[in-house]
PDB file of C-alpha atoms in Angstrom:
ATOM      1  CA  THR V  21     127.436 101.313  99.605  1.00  0.00           C
ATOM      2  CA  GLN V  22     124.543 100.942 101.995  1.00  0.00           C
ATOM      3  CA  LEU V  23     124.381  97.521 103.611  1.00  0.00           C
ATOM      4  CA  LEU V  24     121.804  95.824 105.772  1.00  0.00           C
ATOM      5  CA  GLU V  25     122.654  93.037 108.174  1.00  0.00           C
ATOM      6  CA  GLN V  26     120.125  90.646 109.656  1.00  0.00           C
ATOM      7  CA  SER V  27     120.317  88.406 112.670  1.00  0.00           C
ATOM      8  CA  PRO V  28     119.997  85.633 113.365  1.00  0.00           C
ATOM      9  CA  GLN V  29     120.618  84.031 110.006  1.00  0.00           C
ATOM     10  CA  PHE V  30     118.634  80.930 110.959  1.00  0.00           C
ATOM     11  CA  LEU V  31     116.059  80.374 113.680  1.00  0.00           C
ATOM     12  CA  SER V  32     114.185  77.191 114.531  1.00  0.00           C
ATOM     13  CA  ILE V  33     111.569  77.320 117.254  1.00  0.00           C
ATOM     14  CA  GLN V  34     108.544  75.443 118.552  1.00  0.00           C
ATOM     15  CA  GLU V  35     105.008  76.526 117.856  1.00  0.00           C
ATOM     16  CA  GLY V  36     103.802  78.985 120.479  1.00  0.00           C
ATOM     17  CA  GLU V  37     107.180  80.529 121.240  1.00  0.00           C
ATOM     18  CA  ASN V  38     107.986  84.214 120.799  1.00  0.00           C
ATOM     19  CA  LEU V  39     110.892  85.476 118.700  1.00  0.00           C
ATOM     20  CA  THR V  40     112.592  88.655 117.557  1.00  0.00           C
ATOM     21  CA  VAL V  41     114.710  89.154 114.459  1.00  0.00           C
ATOM     22  CA  TYR V  42     116.844  92.171 113.765  1.00  0.00           C
ATOM     23  CA  CYS V  43     117.866  94.333 110.848  1.00  0.00           C
ATOM     24  CA  ASN V  44     120.811  96.709 111.260  1.00  0.00           C
ATOM     25  CA  SER V  45     122.717  99.184 109.159  1.00  0.00           C
ATOM     26  CA  SER V  46     125.363 101.835 109.590  1.00  0.00           C
ATOM     27  CA  SER V  47     123.403 104.031 107.177  1.00  0.00           C
ATOM     28  CA  VAL V  48     120.231 106.017 107.626  1.00  0.00           C
ATOM     29  CA  PHE V  49     117.305 104.964 105.472  1.00  0.00           C
ATOM     30  CA  SER V  50     114.257 107.031 104.660  1.00  0.00           C
ATOM     31  CA  SER V  51     112.146 103.922 105.225  1.00  0.00           C
ATOM     32  CA  LEU V  52     112.522 100.235 105.953  1.00  0.00           C
ATOM     33  CA  GLN V  53     110.361  97.409 104.754  1.00  0.00           C
ATOM     34  CA  TRP V  54     109.904  93.821 105.902  1.00  0.00           C
ATOM     35  CA  TYR V  55     109.105  91.089 103.405  1.00  0.00           C
ATOM     36  CA  ARG V  56     108.344  87.408 103.818  1.00  0.00           C
ATOM     37  CA  GLN V  57     109.324  84.905 101.168  1.00  0.00           C
ATOM     38  CA  GLU V  58     108.096  81.334 100.883  1.00  0.00           C
ATOM     39  CA  PRO V  59     109.872  78.640  98.847  1.00  0.00           C
ATOM     40  CA  GLY V  60     109.427  79.052  95.109  1.00  0.00           C
ATOM     41  CA  GLU V  61     107.828  82.473  95.445  1.00  0.00           C
ATOM     42  CA  GLY V  62     108.910  86.079  95.355  1.00  0.00           C
ATOM     43  CA  PRO V  63     109.092  88.200  98.507  1.00  0.00           C
ATOM     44  CA  VAL V  64     105.816  89.707  99.686  1.00  0.00           C
ATOM     45  CA  LEU V  65     105.681  93.005 101.551  1.00  0.00           C
ATOM     46  CA  LEU V  66     104.554  92.799 105.179  1.00  0.00           C
ATOM     47  CA  VAL V  67     105.027  96.364 106.362  1.00  0.00           C
ATOM     48  CA  THR V  68     106.818  99.660 105.790  1.00  0.00           C
ATOM     49  CA  VAL V  69     108.115 101.828 108.620  1.00  0.00           C
ATOM     50  CA  VAL V  70     108.996 105.420 107.913  1.00  0.00           C
ATOM     51  CA  THR V  71     109.269 107.447 111.125  1.00  0.00           C
ATOM     52  CA  GLY V  72     112.061 106.913 113.642  1.00  0.00           C
ATOM     53  CA  GLY V  73     110.669 105.105 116.694  1.00  0.00           C
ATOM     54  CA  GLU V  74     107.595 103.970 114.795  1.00  0.00           C
ATOM     55  CA  VAL V  75     105.877 100.762 115.900  1.00  0.00           C
ATOM     56  CA  LYS V  76     103.453  98.889 113.663  1.00  0.00           C
ATOM     57  CA  LYS V  77     101.454  95.790 114.449  1.00  0.00           C
ATOM     58  CA  LEU V  78     100.142  93.227 112.016  1.00  0.00           C
ATOM     59  CA  LYS V  79      98.207  90.621 113.998  1.00  0.00           C
ATOM     60  CA  ARG V  80     100.915  88.699 115.916  1.00  0.00           C
ATOM     61  CA  LEU V  81     103.767  90.587 114.255  1.00  0.00           C
ATOM     62  CA  THR V  82     105.192  93.795 115.731  1.00  0.00           C
ATOM     63  CA  PHE V  83     107.626  95.918 113.744  1.00  0.00           C
ATOM     64  CA  GLN V  84     109.757  98.696 115.157  1.00  0.00           C
ATOM     65  CA  PHE V  85     111.927 101.278 113.446  1.00  0.00           C
ATOM     66  CA  GLY V  86     114.893 102.566 115.418  1.00  0.00           C
ATOM     67  CA  ASP V  87     114.952 106.179 116.541  1.00  0.00           C
ATOM     68  CA  ALA V  88     117.943 106.903 114.289  1.00  0.00           C
ATOM     69  CA  ARG V  89     116.321 105.090 111.320  1.00  0.00           C
ATOM     70  CA  LYS V  90     119.263 102.710 111.003  1.00  0.00           C
ATOM     71  CA  ASP V  91     117.724  99.560 112.430  1.00  0.00           C
ATOM     72  CA  SER V  92     114.494  97.672 112.782  1.00  0.00           C
ATOM     73  CA  SER V  93     113.132  94.648 114.575  1.00  0.00           C
ATOM     74  CA  LEU V  94     110.372  92.160 113.935  1.00  0.00           C
ATOM     75  CA  HIS V  95     108.781  90.415 116.902  1.00  0.00           C
ATOM     76  CA  ILE V  96     106.436  87.467 116.453  1.00  0.00           C
ATOM     77  CA  THR V  97     104.213  86.429 119.337  1.00  0.00           C
ATOM     78  CA  ALA V  98     103.069  82.818 119.663  1.00  0.00           C
ATOM     79  CA  ALA V  99     104.665  81.684 116.412  1.00  0.00           C
ATOM     80  CA  GLN V 100     102.753  79.277 114.211  1.00  0.00           C
ATOM     81  CA  PRO V 101     103.975  76.878 111.493  1.00  0.00           C
ATOM     82  CA  GLY V 102     102.450  79.228 108.937  1.00  0.00           C
ATOM     83  CA  ASP V 103     105.031  81.849 109.951  1.00  0.00           C
ATOM     84  CA  THR V 104     107.783  79.691 108.494  1.00  0.00           C
ATOM     85  CA  GLY V 105     109.702  81.470 105.760  1.00  0.00           C
ATOM     86  CA  LEU V 106     112.530  83.821 104.880  1.00  0.00           C
ATOM     87  CA  TYR V 107     112.156  87.275 106.401  1.00  0.00           C
ATOM     88  CA  LEU V 108     113.909  90.039 104.523  1.00  0.00           C
ATOM     89  CA  CYS V 109     114.369  93.634 105.497  1.00  0.00           C
ATOM     90  CA  ALA V 110     114.925  96.282 102.862  1.00  0.00           C
ATOM     91  CA  GLY V 111     115.759  99.954 102.910  1.00  0.00           C
ATOM     92  CA  THR V 112     114.839 102.622 100.440  1.00  0.00           C
ATOM     93  CA  ASN V 113     116.926 105.636  99.732  1.00  0.00           C
ATOM     94  CA  GLY V 114     116.403 107.251  96.386  1.00  0.00           C
ATOM     95  CA  GLN V 115     115.619 105.042  93.438  1.00  0.00           C
ATOM     96  CA  ASN V 116     116.520 101.634  94.765  1.00  0.00           C
ATOM     97  CA  PHE V 117     115.810  99.051  97.421  1.00  0.00           C
ATOM     98  CA  VAL V 118     118.668  97.505  99.381  1.00  0.00           C
ATOM     99  CA  PHE V 119     117.973  94.092 100.864  1.00  0.00           C
ATOM    100  CA  GLY V 120     119.449  92.296 103.827  1.00  0.00           C
ATOM    101  CA  PRO V 121     120.456  88.617 103.536  1.00  0.00           C
ATOM    102  CA  GLY V 122     117.383  87.471 105.457  1.00  0.00           C
ATOM    103  CA  THR V 123     116.482  85.403 108.499  1.00  0.00           C
ATOM    104  CA  ARG V 124     115.224  81.920 107.737  1.00  0.00           C
ATOM    105  CA  LEU V 125     112.573  81.006 110.300  1.00  0.00           C
ATOM    106  CA  SER V 126     111.287  77.502 110.876  1.00  0.00           C
ATOM    107  CA  VAL V 127     108.367  77.006 113.274  1.00  0.00           C
ATOM    108  CA  LEU V 128     107.926  73.392 114.260  1.00  0.00           C
ATOM    109  CA  PRO V 129     104.487  72.060 115.230  1.00  0.00           C
TER     110      PRO V 129
ATOM    111  CA  ASP D   2      96.560  94.643  92.105  1.00  0.00           C
ATOM    112  CA  ALA D   3      99.846  94.901  90.294  1.00  0.00           C
ATOM    113  CA  GLY D   4     100.682  91.944  88.091  1.00  0.00           C
ATOM    114  CA  ILE D   5     104.080  90.703  87.044  1.00  0.00           C
ATOM    115  CA  THR D   6     104.839  87.766  84.828  1.00  0.00           C
ATOM    116  CA  GLN D   7     108.316  86.373  84.500  1.00  0.00           C
ATOM    117  CA  SER D   8     109.257  84.009  81.714  1.00  0.00           C
ATOM    118  CA  PRO D   9     110.531  81.421  81.562  1.00  0.00           C
ATOM    119  CA  ARG D  10     110.049  80.120  85.115  1.00  0.00           C
ATOM    120  CA  HIS D  11     112.815  77.555  84.725  1.00  0.00           C
ATOM    121  CA  LYS D  12     115.684  77.292  82.274  1.00  0.00           C
ATOM    122  CA  VAL D  13     118.744  75.144  81.859  1.00  0.00           C
ATOM    123  CA  THR D  14     121.360  76.423  79.455  1.00  0.00           C
ATOM    124  CA  GLU D  15     124.910  75.669  78.490  1.00  0.00           C
ATOM    125  CA  THR D  16     127.929  77.766  79.325  1.00  0.00           C
ATOM    126  CA  GLY D  17     128.624  80.362  76.656  1.00  0.00           C
ATOM    127  CA  THR D  18     125.096  80.600  75.281  1.00  0.00           C
ATOM    128  CA  PRO D  19     123.039  83.793  75.387  1.00  0.00           C
ATOM    129  CA  VAL D  20     119.948  83.850  77.582  1.00  0.00           C
ATOM    130  CA  THR D  21     117.142  86.385  77.829  1.00  0.00           C
ATOM    131  CA  LEU D  22     114.702  86.588  80.713  1.00  0.00           C
ATOM    132  CA  ARG D  23     111.504  88.549  80.344  1.00  0.00           C
ATOM    133  CA  CYS D  24     109.533  90.545  82.874  1.00  0.00           C
ATOM    134  CA  HIS D  25     106.102  91.856  81.957  1.00  0.00           C
ATOM    135  CA  GLN D  26     103.934  94.144  84.097  1.00  0.00           C
ATOM    136  CA  THR D  27     100.247  94.756  83.534  1.00  0.00           C
ATOM    137  CA  GLU D  28     100.307  98.333  84.852  1.00  0.00           C
ATOM    138  CA  ASN D  29     102.384 101.380  83.998  1.00  0.00           C
ATOM    139  CA  HIS D  30     104.810 101.534  86.877  1.00  0.00           C
ATOM    140  CA  ARG D  31     107.875 103.563  86.083  1.00  0.00           C
ATOM    141  CA  TYR D  32     110.495 101.634  88.020  1.00  0.00           C
ATOM    142  CA  MET D  33     111.411  98.026  87.275  1.00  0.00           C
ATOM    143  CA  TYR D  34     114.230  95.977  88.783  1.00  0.00           C
ATOM    144  CA  TRP D  35     116.141  92.773  88.200  1.00  0.00           C
ATOM    145  CA  TYR D  36     117.597  90.991  91.226  1.00  0.00           C
ATOM    146  CA  ARG D  37     119.389  87.729  91.693  1.00  0.00           C
ATOM    147  CA  GLN D  38     119.030  85.681  94.852  1.00  0.00           C
ATOM    148  CA  ASP D  39     121.729  83.345  96.077  1.00  0.00           C
ATOM    149  CA  PRO D  40     122.135  81.584  99.446  1.00  0.00           C
ATOM    150  CA  GLY D  41     123.827  83.826 101.963  1.00  0.00           C
ATOM    151  CA  HIS D  42     123.615  86.918  99.761  1.00  0.00           C
ATOM    152  CA  GLY D  43     119.963  87.818  99.809  1.00  0.00           C
ATOM    153  CA  LEU D  44     118.660  89.840  96.893  1.00  0.00           C
ATOM    154  CA  ARG D  45     121.271  91.710  94.899  1.00  0.00           C
ATOM    155  CA  LEU D  46     120.380  94.330  92.339  1.00  0.00           C
ATOM    156  CA  ILE D  47     121.572  93.641  88.795  1.00  0.00           C
ATOM    157  CA  HIS D  48     120.022  96.490  86.808  1.00  0.00           C
ATOM    158  CA  TYR D  49     117.042  98.746  87.120  1.00  0.00           C
ATOM    159  CA  SER D  50     114.975 100.965  84.873  1.00  0.00           C
ATOM    160  CA  TYR D  51     113.289 104.279  85.600  1.00  0.00           C
ATOM    161  CA  GLY D  52     111.512 104.626  82.273  1.00  0.00           C
ATOM    162  CA  VAL D  53     111.481 103.523  78.658  1.00  0.00           C
ATOM    163  CA  LYS D  54     115.088 103.273  77.477  1.00  0.00           C
ATOM    164  CA  ASP D  55     116.282 104.592  80.852  1.00  0.00           C
ATOM    165  CA  THR D  56     118.326 102.000  82.711  1.00  0.00           C
ATOM    166  CA  ASP D  57     121.179 101.913  85.165  1.00  0.00           C
ATOM    167  CA  LYS D  58     123.516  99.387  86.740  1.00  0.00           C
ATOM    168  CA  GLY D  59     123.143  97.770  90.124  1.00  0.00           C
ATOM    169  CA  GLU D  60     125.776  96.210  92.339  1.00  0.00           C
ATOM    170  CA  VAL D  61     126.230  92.983  90.310  1.00  0.00           C
ATOM    171  CA  SER D  62     125.787  94.117  86.721  1.00  0.00           C
ATOM    172  CA  ASP D  63     128.878  92.533  85.141  1.00  0.00           C
ATOM    173  CA  GLY D  64     127.885  89.984  82.485  1.00  0.00           C
ATOM    174  CA  TYR D  65     124.316  91.264  82.244  1.00  0.00           C
ATOM    175  CA  SER D  66     122.539  93.765  80.020  1.00  0.00           C
ATOM    176  CA  VAL D  67     118.960  95.018  80.021  1.00  0.00           C
ATOM    177  CA  SER D  68     116.540  96.684  77.700  1.00  0.00           C
ATOM    178  CA  ARG D  69     113.231  98.442  78.142  1.00  0.00           C
ATOM    179  CA  SER D  70     111.608  99.386  74.868  1.00  0.00           C
ATOM    180  CA  LYS D  71     108.085  99.477  76.311  1.00  0.00           C
ATOM    181  CA  THR D  72     106.845 100.482  79.752  1.00  0.00           C
ATOM    182  CA  GLU D  73     105.481  97.027  80.440  1.00  0.00           C
ATOM    183  CA  ASP D  74     108.508  94.928  79.467  1.00  0.00           C
ATOM    184  CA  PHE D  75     111.963  94.716  81.020  1.00  0.00           C
ATOM    185  CA  LEU D  76     114.383  92.211  79.536  1.00  0.00           C
ATOM    186  CA  LEU D  77     117.512  90.819  81.183  1.00  0.00           C
ATOM    187  CA  THR D  78     120.145  89.306  78.904  1.00  0.00           C
ATOM    188  CA  LEU D  79     123.125  87.172  79.774  1.00  0.00           C
ATOM    189  CA  GLU D  80     125.311  87.625  76.718  1.00  0.00           C
ATOM    190  CA  SER D  81     127.403  84.509  77.383  1.00  0.00           C
ATOM    191  CA  ALA D  82     126.157  82.522  80.346  1.00  0.00           C
ATOM    192  CA  THR D  83     128.617  81.292  82.955  1.00  0.00           C
ATOM    193  CA  SER D  84     128.169  78.846  85.820  1.00  0.00           C
ATOM    194  CA  SER D  85     128.437  81.735  88.306  1.00  0.00           C
ATOM    195  CA  GLN D  86     125.200  83.078  86.861  1.00  0.00           C
ATOM    196  CA  THR D  87     123.265  80.042  88.045  1.00  0.00           C
ATOM    197  CA  SER D  88     120.740  81.659  90.366  1.00  0.00           C
ATOM    198  CA  VAL D  89     117.138  82.586  90.927  1.00  0.00           C
ATOM    199  CA  TYR D  90     116.264  85.833  89.182  1.00  0.00           C
ATOM    200  CA  PHE D  91     113.483  88.093  90.382  1.00  0.00           C
ATOM    201  CA  CYS D  92     111.880  91.005  88.634  1.00  0.00           C
ATOM    202  CA  ALA D  93     110.203  93.679  90.723  1.00  0.00           C
ATOM    203  CA  ILE D  94     108.214  96.838  90.154  1.00  0.00           C
ATOM    204  CA  ARG D  95     107.985  99.837  92.404  1.00  0.00           C
ATOM    205  CA  THR D  96     104.290 100.134  93.108  1.00  0.00           C
ATOM    206  CA  ARG D  97     104.679 102.877  95.688  1.00  0.00           C
ATOM    207  CA  GLU D  98     107.541 105.017  96.964  1.00  0.00           C
ATOM    208  CA  THR D  99     108.312 102.412  99.611  1.00  0.00           C
ATOM    209  CA  GLU D 100     107.021  99.188  98.118  1.00  0.00           C
ATOM    210  CA  ALA D 101     108.490  96.629  95.741  1.00  0.00           C
ATOM    211  CA  PHE D 102     106.207  94.010  94.200  1.00  0.00           C
ATOM    212  CA  PHE D 103     107.951  90.876  92.979  1.00  0.00           C
ATOM    213  CA  GLY D 104     107.391  88.316  90.286  1.00  0.00           C
ATOM    214  CA  GLN D 105     107.583  84.610  91.026  1.00  0.00           C
ATOM    215  CA  GLY D 106     111.155  84.265  89.858  1.00  0.00           C
ATOM    216  CA  THR D 107     113.093  82.425  87.184  1.00  0.00           C
ATOM    217  CA  ARG D 108     115.368  79.584  88.189  1.00  0.00           C
ATOM    218  CA  LEU D 109     118.327  79.555  85.818  1.00  0.00           C
ATOM    219  CA  THR D 110     120.878  76.767  85.730  1.00  0.00           C
ATOM    220  CA  VAL D 111     124.012  77.123  83.625  1.00  0.00           C
ATOM    221  CA  VAL D 112     125.730  73.784  82.979  1.00  0.00           C
TER     222      VAL D 112
END
């Protein structure tokens, strides 16, 4: 069974601070995705990383895929209250998506 | 844009009663999924479908069954609901090789 672990589980920071959350696995995935979920809604895709070592930027968010394709990180620069939510990583391998337990981020104004 | 509608959005049911949740997509995506989301566990796959009448089990399939008689509809049935099945249920479609698009969820409470 392929598992994804995420850390930290919870993170509470002040507006303007930087943060990094991590997604790790003992398995190799063909791709990893990051989703953000707000209360009462389904997860929404932020980005997909496919190539080992790949870095993608989405405004203040920077995503990196590990060289061995077993881990990924999400860095947020100058966090804003609108970044508050549950961040989920997911891996694809074959027909299914495997999700990590998520990092719950709270950005305080 | 892909569209998914889950129904009902909220349901309270009694232990031992059957419950069916519906997922409807407006496009013709082949893959559809049912997940449950519980605190500390993230999203766990219940069942998935890779075509009409083609389904397979996920990691937490016990107590659940599914059916897909049309491309656009994927039904999840709890044959005899138990309190451990109280959860938020999400349907998803695979819009691309590496992308899942989710519905808004169904909050199910079994009392």
